[in-house]
Tab-separated table of C-alpha atoms in Angstrom:
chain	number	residue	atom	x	y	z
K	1	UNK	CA	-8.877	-14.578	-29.761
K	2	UNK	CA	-12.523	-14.902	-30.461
K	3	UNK	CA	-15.612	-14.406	-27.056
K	4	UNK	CA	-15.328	-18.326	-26.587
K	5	UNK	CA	-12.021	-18.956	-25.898
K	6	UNK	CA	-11.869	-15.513	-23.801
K	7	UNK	CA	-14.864	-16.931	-22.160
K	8	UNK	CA	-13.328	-20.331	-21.694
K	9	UNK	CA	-10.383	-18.353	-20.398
K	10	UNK	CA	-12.105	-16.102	-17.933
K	11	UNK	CA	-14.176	-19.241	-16.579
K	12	UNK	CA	-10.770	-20.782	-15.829
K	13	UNK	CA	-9.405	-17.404	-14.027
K	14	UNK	CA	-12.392	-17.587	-12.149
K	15	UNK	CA	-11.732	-20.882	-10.672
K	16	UNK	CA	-8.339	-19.865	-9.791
K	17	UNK	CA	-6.311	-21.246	-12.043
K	18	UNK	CA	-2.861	-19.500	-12.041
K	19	UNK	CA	-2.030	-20.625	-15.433
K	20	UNK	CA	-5.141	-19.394	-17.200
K	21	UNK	CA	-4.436	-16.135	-15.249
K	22	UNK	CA	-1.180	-15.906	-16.725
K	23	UNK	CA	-2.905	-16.729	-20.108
K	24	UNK	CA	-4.687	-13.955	-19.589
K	25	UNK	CA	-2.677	-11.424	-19.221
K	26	UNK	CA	-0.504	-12.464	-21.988
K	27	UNK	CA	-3.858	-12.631	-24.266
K	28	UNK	CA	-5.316	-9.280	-23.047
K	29	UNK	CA	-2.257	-6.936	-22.312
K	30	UNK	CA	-2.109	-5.292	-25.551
K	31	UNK	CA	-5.784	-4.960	-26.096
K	32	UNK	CA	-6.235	-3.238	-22.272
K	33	UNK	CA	-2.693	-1.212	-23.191
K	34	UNK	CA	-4.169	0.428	-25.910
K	35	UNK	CA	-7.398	1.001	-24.213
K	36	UNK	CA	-5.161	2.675	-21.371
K	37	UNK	CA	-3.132	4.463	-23.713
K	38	UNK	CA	-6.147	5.712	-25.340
K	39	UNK	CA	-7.180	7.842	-21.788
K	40	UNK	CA	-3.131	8.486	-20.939
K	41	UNK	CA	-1.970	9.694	-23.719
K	42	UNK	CA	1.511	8.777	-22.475
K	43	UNK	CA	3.053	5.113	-22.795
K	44	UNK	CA	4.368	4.872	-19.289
K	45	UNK	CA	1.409	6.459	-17.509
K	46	UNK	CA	-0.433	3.404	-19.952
K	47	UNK	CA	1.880	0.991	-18.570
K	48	UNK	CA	1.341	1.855	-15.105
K	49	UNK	CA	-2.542	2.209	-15.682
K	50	UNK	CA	-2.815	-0.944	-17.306
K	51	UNK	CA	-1.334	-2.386	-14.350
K	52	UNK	CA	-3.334	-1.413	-12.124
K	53	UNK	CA	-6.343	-2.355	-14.143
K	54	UNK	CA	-4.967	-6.273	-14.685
K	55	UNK	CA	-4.506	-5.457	-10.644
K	56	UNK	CA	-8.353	-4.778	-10.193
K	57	UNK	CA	-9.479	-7.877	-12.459
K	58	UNK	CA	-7.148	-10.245	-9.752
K	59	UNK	CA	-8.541	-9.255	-6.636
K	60	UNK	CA	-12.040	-9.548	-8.632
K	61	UNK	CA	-11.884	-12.306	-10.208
K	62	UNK	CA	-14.122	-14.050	-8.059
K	63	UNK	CA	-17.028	-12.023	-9.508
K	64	UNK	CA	-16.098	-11.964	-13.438
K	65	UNK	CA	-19.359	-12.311	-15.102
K	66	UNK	CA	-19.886	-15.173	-17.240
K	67	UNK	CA	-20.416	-15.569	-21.212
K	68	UNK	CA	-20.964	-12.604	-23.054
K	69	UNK	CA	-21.115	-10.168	-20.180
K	70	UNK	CA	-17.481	-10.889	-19.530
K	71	UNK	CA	-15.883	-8.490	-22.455
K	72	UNK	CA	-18.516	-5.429	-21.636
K	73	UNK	CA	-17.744	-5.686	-17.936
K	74	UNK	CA	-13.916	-5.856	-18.758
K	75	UNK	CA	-14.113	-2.781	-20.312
K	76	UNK	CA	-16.339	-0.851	-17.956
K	77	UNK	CA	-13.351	-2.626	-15.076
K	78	UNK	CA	-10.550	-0.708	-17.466
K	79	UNK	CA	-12.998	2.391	-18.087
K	80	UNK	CA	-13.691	3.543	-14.453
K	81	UNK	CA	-10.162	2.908	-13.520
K	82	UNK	CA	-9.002	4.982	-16.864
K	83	UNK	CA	-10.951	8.047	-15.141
K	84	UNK	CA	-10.030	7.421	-11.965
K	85	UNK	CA	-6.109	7.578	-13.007
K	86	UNK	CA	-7.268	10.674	-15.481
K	87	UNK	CA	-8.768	12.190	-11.706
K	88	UNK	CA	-5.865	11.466	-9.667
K	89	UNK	CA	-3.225	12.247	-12.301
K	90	UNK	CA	-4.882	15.619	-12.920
K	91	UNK	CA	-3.935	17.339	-9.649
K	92	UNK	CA	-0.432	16.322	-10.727
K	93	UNK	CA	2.009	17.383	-13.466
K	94	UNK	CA	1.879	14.811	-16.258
K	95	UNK	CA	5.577	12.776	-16.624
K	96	UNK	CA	7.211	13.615	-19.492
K	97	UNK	CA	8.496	11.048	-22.015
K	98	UNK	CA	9.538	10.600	-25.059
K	99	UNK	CA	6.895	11.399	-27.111
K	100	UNK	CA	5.695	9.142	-29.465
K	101	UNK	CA	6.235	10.545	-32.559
K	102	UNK	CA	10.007	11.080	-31.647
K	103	UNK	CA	10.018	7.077	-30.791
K	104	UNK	CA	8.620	6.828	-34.421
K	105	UNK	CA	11.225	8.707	-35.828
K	106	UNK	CA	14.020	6.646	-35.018
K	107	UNK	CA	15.566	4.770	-37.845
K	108	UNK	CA	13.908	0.721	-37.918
K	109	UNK	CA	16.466	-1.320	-40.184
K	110	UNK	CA	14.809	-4.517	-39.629
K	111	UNK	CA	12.966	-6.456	-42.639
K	112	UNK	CA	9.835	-5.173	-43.330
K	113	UNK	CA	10.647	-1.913	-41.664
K	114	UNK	CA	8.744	0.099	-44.394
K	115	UNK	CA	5.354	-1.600	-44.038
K	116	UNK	CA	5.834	-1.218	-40.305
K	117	UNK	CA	6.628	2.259	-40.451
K	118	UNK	CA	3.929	2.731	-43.119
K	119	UNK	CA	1.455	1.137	-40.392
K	120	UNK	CA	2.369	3.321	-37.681
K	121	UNK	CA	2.218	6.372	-39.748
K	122	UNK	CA	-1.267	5.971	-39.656
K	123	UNK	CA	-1.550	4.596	-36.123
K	124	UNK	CA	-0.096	7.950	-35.380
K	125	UNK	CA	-2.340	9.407	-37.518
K	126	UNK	CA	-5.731	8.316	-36.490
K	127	UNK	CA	-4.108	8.794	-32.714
K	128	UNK	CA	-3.270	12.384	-32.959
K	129	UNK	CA	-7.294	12.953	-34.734
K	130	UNK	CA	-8.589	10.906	-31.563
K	131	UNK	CA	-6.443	13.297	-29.265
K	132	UNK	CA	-8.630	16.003	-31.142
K	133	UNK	CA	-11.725	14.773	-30.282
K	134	UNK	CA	-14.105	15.378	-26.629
K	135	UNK	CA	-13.557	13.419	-23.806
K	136	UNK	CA	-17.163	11.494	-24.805
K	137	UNK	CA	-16.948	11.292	-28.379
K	138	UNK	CA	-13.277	9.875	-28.153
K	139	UNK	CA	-14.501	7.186	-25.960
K	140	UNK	CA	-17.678	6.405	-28.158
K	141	UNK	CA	-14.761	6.035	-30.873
K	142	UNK	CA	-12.694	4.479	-29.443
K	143	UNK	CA	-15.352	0.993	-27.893
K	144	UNK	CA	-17.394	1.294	-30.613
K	145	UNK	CA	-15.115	1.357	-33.960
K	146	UNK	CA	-11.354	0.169	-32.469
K	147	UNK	CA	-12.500	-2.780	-30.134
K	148	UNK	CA	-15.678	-3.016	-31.807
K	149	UNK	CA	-18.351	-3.124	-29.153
K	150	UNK	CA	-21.749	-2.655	-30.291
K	151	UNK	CA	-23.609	0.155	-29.751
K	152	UNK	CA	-25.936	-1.515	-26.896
K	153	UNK	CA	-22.565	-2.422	-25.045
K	154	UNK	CA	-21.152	1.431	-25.494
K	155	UNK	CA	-23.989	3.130	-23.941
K	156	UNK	CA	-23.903	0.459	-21.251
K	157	UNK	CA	-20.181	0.897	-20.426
K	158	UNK	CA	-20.642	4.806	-20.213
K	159	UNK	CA	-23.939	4.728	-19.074
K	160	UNK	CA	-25.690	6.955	-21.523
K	161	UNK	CA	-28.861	6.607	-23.094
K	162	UNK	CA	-28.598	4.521	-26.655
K	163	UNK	CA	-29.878	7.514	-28.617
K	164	UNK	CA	-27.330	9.306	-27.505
K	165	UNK	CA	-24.653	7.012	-28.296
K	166	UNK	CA	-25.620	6.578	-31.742
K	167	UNK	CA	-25.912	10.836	-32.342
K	168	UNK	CA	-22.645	11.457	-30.307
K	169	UNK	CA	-20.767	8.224	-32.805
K	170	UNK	CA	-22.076	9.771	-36.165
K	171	UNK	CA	-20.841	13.376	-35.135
K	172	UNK	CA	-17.454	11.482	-33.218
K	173	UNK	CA	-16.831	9.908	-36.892
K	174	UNK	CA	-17.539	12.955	-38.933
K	175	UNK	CA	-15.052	14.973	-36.368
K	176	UNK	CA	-12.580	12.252	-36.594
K	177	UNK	CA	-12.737	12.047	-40.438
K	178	UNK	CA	-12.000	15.912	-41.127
K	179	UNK	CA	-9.213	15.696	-38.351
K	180	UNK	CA	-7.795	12.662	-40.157
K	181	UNK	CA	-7.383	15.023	-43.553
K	182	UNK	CA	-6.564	17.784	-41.913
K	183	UNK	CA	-3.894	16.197	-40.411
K	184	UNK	CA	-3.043	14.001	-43.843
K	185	UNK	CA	-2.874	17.726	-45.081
K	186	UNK	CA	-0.975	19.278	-42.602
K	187	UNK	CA	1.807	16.009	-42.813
K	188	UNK	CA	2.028	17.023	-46.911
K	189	UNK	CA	-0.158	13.931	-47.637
K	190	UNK	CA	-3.440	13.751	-50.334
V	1	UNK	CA	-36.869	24.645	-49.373
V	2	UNK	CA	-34.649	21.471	-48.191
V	3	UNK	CA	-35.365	19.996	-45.125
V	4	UNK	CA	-31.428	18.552	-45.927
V	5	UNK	CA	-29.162	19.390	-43.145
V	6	UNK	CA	-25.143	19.900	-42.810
V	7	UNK	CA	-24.954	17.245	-40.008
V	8	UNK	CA	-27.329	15.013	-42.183
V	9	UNK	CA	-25.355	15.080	-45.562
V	10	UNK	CA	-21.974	14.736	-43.371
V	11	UNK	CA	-23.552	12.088	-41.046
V	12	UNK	CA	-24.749	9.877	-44.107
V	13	UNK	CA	-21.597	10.036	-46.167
V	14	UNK	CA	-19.275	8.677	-43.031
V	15	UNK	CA	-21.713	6.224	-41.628
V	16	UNK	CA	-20.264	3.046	-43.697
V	17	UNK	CA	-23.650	1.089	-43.002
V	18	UNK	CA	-25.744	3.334	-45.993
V	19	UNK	CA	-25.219	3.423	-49.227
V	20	UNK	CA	-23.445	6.539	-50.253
V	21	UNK	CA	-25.129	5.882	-53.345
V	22	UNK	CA	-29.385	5.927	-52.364
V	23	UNK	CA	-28.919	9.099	-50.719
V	24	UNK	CA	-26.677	11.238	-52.797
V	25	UNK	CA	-28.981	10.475	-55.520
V	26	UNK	CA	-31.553	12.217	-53.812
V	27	UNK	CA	-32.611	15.524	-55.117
V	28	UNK	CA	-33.050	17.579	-52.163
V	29	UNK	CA	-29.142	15.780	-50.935
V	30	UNK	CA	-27.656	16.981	-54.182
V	31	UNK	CA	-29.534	20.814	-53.800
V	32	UNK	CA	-28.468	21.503	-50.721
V	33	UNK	CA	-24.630	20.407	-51.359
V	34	UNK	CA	-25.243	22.237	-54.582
V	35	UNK	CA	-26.092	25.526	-52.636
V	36	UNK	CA	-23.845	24.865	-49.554
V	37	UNK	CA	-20.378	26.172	-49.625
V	38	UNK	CA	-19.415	24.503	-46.310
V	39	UNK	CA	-20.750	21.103	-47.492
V	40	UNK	CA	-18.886	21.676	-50.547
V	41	UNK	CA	-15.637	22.577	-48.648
V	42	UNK	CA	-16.190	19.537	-46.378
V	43	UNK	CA	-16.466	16.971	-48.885
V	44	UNK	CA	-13.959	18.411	-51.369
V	45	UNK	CA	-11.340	17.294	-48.537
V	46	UNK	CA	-12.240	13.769	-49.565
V	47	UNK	CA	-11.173	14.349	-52.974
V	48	UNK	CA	-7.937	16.013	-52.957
V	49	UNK	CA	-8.890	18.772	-54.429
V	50	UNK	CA	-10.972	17.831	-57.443
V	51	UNK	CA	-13.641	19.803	-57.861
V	52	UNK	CA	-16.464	17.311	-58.904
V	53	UNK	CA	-19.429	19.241	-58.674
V	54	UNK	CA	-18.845	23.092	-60.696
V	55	UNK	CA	-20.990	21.098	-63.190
V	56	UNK	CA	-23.497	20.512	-60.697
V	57	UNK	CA	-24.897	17.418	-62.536
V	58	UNK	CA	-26.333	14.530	-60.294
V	59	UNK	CA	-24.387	11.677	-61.187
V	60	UNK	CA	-21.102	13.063	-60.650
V	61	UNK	CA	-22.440	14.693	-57.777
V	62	UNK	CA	-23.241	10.648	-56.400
V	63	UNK	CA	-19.905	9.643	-57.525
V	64	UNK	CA	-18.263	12.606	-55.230
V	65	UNK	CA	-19.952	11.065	-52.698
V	66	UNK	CA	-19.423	7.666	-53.118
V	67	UNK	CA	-15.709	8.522	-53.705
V	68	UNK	CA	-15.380	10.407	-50.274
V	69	UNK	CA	-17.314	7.656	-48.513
V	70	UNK	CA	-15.146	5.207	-49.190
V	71	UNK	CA	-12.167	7.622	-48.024
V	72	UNK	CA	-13.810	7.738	-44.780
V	73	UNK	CA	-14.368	3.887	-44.645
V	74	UNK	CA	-10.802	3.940	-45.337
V	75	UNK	CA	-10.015	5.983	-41.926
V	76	UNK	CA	-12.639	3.894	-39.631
V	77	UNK	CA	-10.953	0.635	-41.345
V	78	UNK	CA	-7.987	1.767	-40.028
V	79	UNK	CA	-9.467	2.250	-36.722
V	80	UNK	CA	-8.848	-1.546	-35.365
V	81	UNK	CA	-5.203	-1.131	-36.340
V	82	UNK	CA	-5.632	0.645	-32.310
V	83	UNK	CA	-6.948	-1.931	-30.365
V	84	UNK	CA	-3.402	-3.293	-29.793
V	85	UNK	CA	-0.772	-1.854	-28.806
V	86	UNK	CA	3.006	-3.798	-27.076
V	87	UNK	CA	3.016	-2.560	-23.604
V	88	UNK	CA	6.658	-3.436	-23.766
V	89	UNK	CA	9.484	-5.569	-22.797
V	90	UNK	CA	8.632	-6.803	-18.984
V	91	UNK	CA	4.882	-5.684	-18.637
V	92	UNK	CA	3.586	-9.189	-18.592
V	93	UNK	CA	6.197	-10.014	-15.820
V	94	UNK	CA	5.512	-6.844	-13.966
V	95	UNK	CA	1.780	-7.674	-13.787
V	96	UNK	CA	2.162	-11.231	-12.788
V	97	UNK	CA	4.630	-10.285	-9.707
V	98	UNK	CA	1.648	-7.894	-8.778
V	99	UNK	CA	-0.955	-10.328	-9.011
V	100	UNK	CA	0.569	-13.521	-8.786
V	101	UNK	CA	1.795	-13.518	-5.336
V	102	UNK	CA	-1.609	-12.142	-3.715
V	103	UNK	CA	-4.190	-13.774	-2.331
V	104	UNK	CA	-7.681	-12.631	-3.457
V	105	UNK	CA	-8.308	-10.259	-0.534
V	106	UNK	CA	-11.585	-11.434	1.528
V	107	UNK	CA	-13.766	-9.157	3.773
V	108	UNK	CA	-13.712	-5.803	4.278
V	109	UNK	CA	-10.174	-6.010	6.259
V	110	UNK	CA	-8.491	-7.555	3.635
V	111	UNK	CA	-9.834	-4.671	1.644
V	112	UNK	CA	-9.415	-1.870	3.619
V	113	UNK	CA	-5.639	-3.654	3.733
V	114	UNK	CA	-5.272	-3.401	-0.145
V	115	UNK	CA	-6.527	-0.044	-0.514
V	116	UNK	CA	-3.811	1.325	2.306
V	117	UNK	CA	-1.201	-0.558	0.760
V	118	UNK	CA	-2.551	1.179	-2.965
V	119	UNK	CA	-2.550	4.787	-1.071
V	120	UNK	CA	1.031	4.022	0.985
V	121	UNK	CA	2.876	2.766	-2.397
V	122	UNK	CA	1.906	6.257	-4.350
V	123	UNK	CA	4.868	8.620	-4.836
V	124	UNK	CA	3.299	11.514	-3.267
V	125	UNK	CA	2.168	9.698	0.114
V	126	UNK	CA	5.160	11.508	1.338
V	127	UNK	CA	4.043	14.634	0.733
V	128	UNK	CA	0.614	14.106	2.315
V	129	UNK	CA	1.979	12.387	5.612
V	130	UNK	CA	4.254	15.280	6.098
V	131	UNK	CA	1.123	18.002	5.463
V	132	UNK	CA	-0.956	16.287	7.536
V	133	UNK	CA	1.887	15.506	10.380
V	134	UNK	CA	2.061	18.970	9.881
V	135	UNK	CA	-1.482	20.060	10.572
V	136	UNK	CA	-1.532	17.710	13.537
V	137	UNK	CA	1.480	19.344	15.129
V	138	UNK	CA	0.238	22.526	14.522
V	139	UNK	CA	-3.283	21.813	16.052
V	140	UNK	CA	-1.430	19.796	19.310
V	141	UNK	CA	1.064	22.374	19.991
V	142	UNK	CA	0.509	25.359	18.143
V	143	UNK	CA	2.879	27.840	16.165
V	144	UNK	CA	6.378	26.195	15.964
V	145	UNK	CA	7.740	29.493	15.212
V	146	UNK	CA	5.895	30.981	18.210
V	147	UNK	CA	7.546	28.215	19.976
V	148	UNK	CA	10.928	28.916	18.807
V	149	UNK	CA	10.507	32.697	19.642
V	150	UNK	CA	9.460	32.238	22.925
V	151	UNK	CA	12.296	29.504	23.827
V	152	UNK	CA	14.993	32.484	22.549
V	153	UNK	CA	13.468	34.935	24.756
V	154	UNK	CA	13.057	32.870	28.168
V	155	UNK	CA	16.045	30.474	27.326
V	156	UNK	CA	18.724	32.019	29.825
V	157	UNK	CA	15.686	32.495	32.744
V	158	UNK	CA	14.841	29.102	32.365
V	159	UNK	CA	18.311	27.602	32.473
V	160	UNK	CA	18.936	29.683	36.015
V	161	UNK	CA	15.653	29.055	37.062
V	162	UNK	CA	16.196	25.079	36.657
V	163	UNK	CA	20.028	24.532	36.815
V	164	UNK	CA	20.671	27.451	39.593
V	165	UNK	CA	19.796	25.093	42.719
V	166	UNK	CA	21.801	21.861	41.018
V	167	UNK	CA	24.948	23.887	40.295
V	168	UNK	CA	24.842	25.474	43.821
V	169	UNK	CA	24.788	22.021	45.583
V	170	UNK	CA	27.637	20.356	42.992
V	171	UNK	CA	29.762	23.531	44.002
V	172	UNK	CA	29.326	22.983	47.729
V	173	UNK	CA	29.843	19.302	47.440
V	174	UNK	CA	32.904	20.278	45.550
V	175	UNK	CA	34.231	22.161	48.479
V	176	UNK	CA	33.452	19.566	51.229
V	177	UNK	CA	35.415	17.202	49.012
V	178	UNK	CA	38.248	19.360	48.717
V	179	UNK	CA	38.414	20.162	52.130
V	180	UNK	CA	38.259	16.177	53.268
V	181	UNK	CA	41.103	15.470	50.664
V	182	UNK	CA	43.493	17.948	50.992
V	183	UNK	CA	43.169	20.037	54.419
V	184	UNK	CA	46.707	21.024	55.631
V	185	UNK	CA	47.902	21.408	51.996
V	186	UNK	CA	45.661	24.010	51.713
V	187	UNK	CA	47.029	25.820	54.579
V	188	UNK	CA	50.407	25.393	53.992
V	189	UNK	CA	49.884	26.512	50.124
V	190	UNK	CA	48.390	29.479	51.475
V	191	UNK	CA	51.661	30.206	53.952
V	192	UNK	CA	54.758	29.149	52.492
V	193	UNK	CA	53.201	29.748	48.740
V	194	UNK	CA	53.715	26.604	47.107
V	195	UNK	CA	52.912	23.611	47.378
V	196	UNK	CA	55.616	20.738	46.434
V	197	UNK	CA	55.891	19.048	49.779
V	198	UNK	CA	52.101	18.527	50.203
V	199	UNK	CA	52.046	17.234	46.135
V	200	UNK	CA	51.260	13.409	46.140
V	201	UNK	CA	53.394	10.372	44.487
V	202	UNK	CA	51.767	10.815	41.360
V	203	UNK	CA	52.192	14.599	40.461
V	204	UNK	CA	55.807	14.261	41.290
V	205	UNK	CA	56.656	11.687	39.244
V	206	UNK	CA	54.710	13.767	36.314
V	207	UNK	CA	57.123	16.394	36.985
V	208	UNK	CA	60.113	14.155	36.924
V	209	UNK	CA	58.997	12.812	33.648
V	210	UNK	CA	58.351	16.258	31.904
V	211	UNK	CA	61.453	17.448	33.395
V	212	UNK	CA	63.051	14.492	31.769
V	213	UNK	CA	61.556	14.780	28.778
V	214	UNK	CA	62.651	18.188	28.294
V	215	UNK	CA	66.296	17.729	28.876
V	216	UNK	CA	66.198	14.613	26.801
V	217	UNK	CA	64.562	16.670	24.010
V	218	UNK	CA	67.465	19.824	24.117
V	219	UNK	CA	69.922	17.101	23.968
V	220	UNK	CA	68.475	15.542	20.862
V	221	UNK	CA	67.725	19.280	19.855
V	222	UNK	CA	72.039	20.031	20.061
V	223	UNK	CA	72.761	17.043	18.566
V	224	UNK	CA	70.873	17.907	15.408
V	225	UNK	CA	72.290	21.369	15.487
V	226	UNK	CA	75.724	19.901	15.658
V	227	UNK	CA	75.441	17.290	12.792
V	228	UNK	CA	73.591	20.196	10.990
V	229	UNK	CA	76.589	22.290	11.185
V	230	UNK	CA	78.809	19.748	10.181
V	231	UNK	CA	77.197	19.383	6.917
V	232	UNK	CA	76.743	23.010	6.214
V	233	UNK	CA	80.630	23.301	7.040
V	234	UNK	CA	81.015	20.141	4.668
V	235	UNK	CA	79.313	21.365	1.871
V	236	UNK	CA	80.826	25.004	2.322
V	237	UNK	CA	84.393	23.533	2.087
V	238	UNK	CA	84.263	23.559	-2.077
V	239	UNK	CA	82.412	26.504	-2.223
V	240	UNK	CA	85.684	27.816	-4.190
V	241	UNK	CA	85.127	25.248	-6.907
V	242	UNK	CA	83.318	26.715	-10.072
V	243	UNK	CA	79.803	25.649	-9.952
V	244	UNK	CA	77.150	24.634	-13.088
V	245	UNK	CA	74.726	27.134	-13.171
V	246	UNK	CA	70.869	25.891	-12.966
V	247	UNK	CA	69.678	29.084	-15.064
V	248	UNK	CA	68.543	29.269	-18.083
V	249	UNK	CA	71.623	31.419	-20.128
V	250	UNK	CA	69.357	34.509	-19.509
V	251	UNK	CA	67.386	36.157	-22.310
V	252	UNK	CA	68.630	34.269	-25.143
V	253	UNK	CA	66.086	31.361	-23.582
V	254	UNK	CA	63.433	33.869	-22.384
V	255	UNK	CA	60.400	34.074	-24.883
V	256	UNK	CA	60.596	38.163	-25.355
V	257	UNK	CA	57.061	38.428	-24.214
């Protein structure tokens, strides 16, 4: 879905339109699930904290920005409601689930099973090196080089100066790389 | 001496918008790798273990680099394979029930509304209603335990204290009562020591039925008795008749342990 049609999309929300809402949701519930799996760590504390952050964009939707601003602001919506969760869910024991690797492991007979599970190898790859990283530099990762924000946009949603973004990314992408072959290493791999 | 950092050398070979190419060229890039062990150790992960610079020359030195950069454009390529994820079967119906059906909320009531509803559906609301009922019962009326302690101690003084007078007067009215009723039978109880002519309608006729009942139960009682003996003298009568024996023929059926 490319910034006009989410644009055209959000303008629709905005006016109330229960359709485009539903639209939405079904357009942006995997791209805000991975951002909230990205701070949870945990698929149904993601679920739950995507929720409430499709929750949050409802009762606002009055006051979505328009045009470009609209992505930038949707992530800064699902950032401050990541840390909030990350606050509240810290005084408490995290739920235990199934973890994801163990999900991975179980045997997918379907066709094309082997480029799937190929594909997810890695996803659980580059996953477990992001769980390596700080708090910051995993965030600066994760806007800037999975949902592709700019650099501009990054320091806006975390609201740190631009210089600082572009140090902390370099050094977040050199930490990521040499925990992406350690890992490869460590899981028998060249 | 270089001026060539760690961070620098690392820096430029994973930051896909350079060249790998322009800077590992550079003399002063290629001397400090060339004298760096951790530099060396760092990018020799990007090569599986070939060592391409023991000859130290520059070109291969380049092509190290170039090889490794591409390794790590490999990893931050595979970077956008994150930004989606399946939330699962039912999210998208589980978010629309919780949007759907509510109204934007407008003014600070409707707000203040939400945000109890948010803070009254968490799990551990319980919890924090029962602390703070807790607190407040504590600060209203004190020590429970103290409470408790104190209602042991004084329990029996206070029950005197505050039932004595009421028990008193029920007692006396008791007696007036009994007096009204029943006068003379009282006296002549008291004389002749008992009571059956002065006994209303109603307790004789108990009497009449118990006394009923229990002749009518010993005559039911013989009658059993008697048809009981009859069939013990019935089944007596061929106790001279040999008998099959229920037993097992002794030890020959008896597992010996």
């Amino acid at each position: 879905m490319d910034a006009s049609d989410l644009s055209t999309l959000a303008d629709r929300c905005r006016a109330g339109d229960a359709l485009a809402w539903e639209a939405f949701v079904r357009q942006m519930q995997g791209r805000l699930f991975a951002l909230a799996y990205s701070y949870a760590g945990d698929r149904e504390d993601a679920r739950d904290l995507s929720q409430e952050i499709f929750v949050r964009l409802y009762e606002a939707r009055g006051q979505w920005p328009a045009g470009d601003e609209f992505l930038p602001w949707l992530f800064k919506v699902a950032r401050n409601r990541s840390v909030d969760f990350l606050r509240r869910r810290s005084v408490r024991r995290p739920a235990s689930t199934a973890d994801e690797a163990e999900v991975a492991h179980l045997p997918d007979l379907s066709p094309g099973a082997e480029t799937r599970a190929i594909e997810e190898d890695r996803r659980s790859l580059l996953r477990a090196a992001l769980r390596g990283l700080s708090a910051i530099n995993r965030e600066i990762v994760v806007l800037r080089d999975v949902h592709g924000l700019s650099i501009q946009q990054v320091a806006s949603i975390l609201g740190i100066p631009l210089g600082t973004v572009k140090s902390r990314a370099s050094r977040a992408r050199v930490e990521l790389t040499e925990r992406v072959l350690a890992l490869s290493r460590g899981r028998g791999e060249a | 001496m270089s001026r060539i950092t760690c961070d620098q050398i690392r820096t430029a070979a994973l930051d896909p918008a350079t060249r790998a190419g322009d800077w590992a060229r550079q003399p002063d890039a290629a001397a400090h790798v060339r004298r760096c062990v951790s530099c060396q150790d760092w990018l020799e992960a990007f090569t599986a273990g070939e060592r391409a610079w023991a000859s130290v020359p520059g070109d291969a030195f380049a092509a190290a680099v170039i090889a490794r950069t591409a390794g790590v454009e490999a990893v931050l390529r595979d970077l956008p394979l994150l930004a989606d994820m399946d939330p699962g079967p039912g999210f998208t119906d589980r978010v629309l029930r919780a949007t759907s059906q509510k109204p934007a909320p407008e003014g600070w009531r409707a707000r203040a509304a939400g945000a109890w509803r948010a803070l009254v559906r968490r799990p551990r609301f319980a919890w924090e209603a029962a602390y703070v009922a807790t607190v407040c019962w504590v600060l209203v009326f004190g020590n429970p335990v103290g409470a408790m302690e104190w209602s042991a101690t004084n329990l029996g003084a206070t029950a005197r204290e505050r039932l004595g007078p009421p028990a008193r007067e029920l007692r006396a009215d008791l007696e007036t009562w009994r007096g009204r009723l029943a006068p003379d039978a009282a006296e002549r109880g008291a004389s002749a020591g008992h009571q059956t002519e002065a006994e209303p309608a109603v307790v004789q006729v108990w009497e009449a039925a118990v006394q009923w009942l229990r002749t009518t139960t010993s005559t039911v009682l013989d009658a059993i008795a008697r048809t009981w003996d009859a069939v013990a003298a019935w089944v007596d009568a061929p106790a001279d008749a040999p008998r099959r024996s229920t037993e097992p023929p002794g030890e020959a059926a008896r597992s010996p342990q």
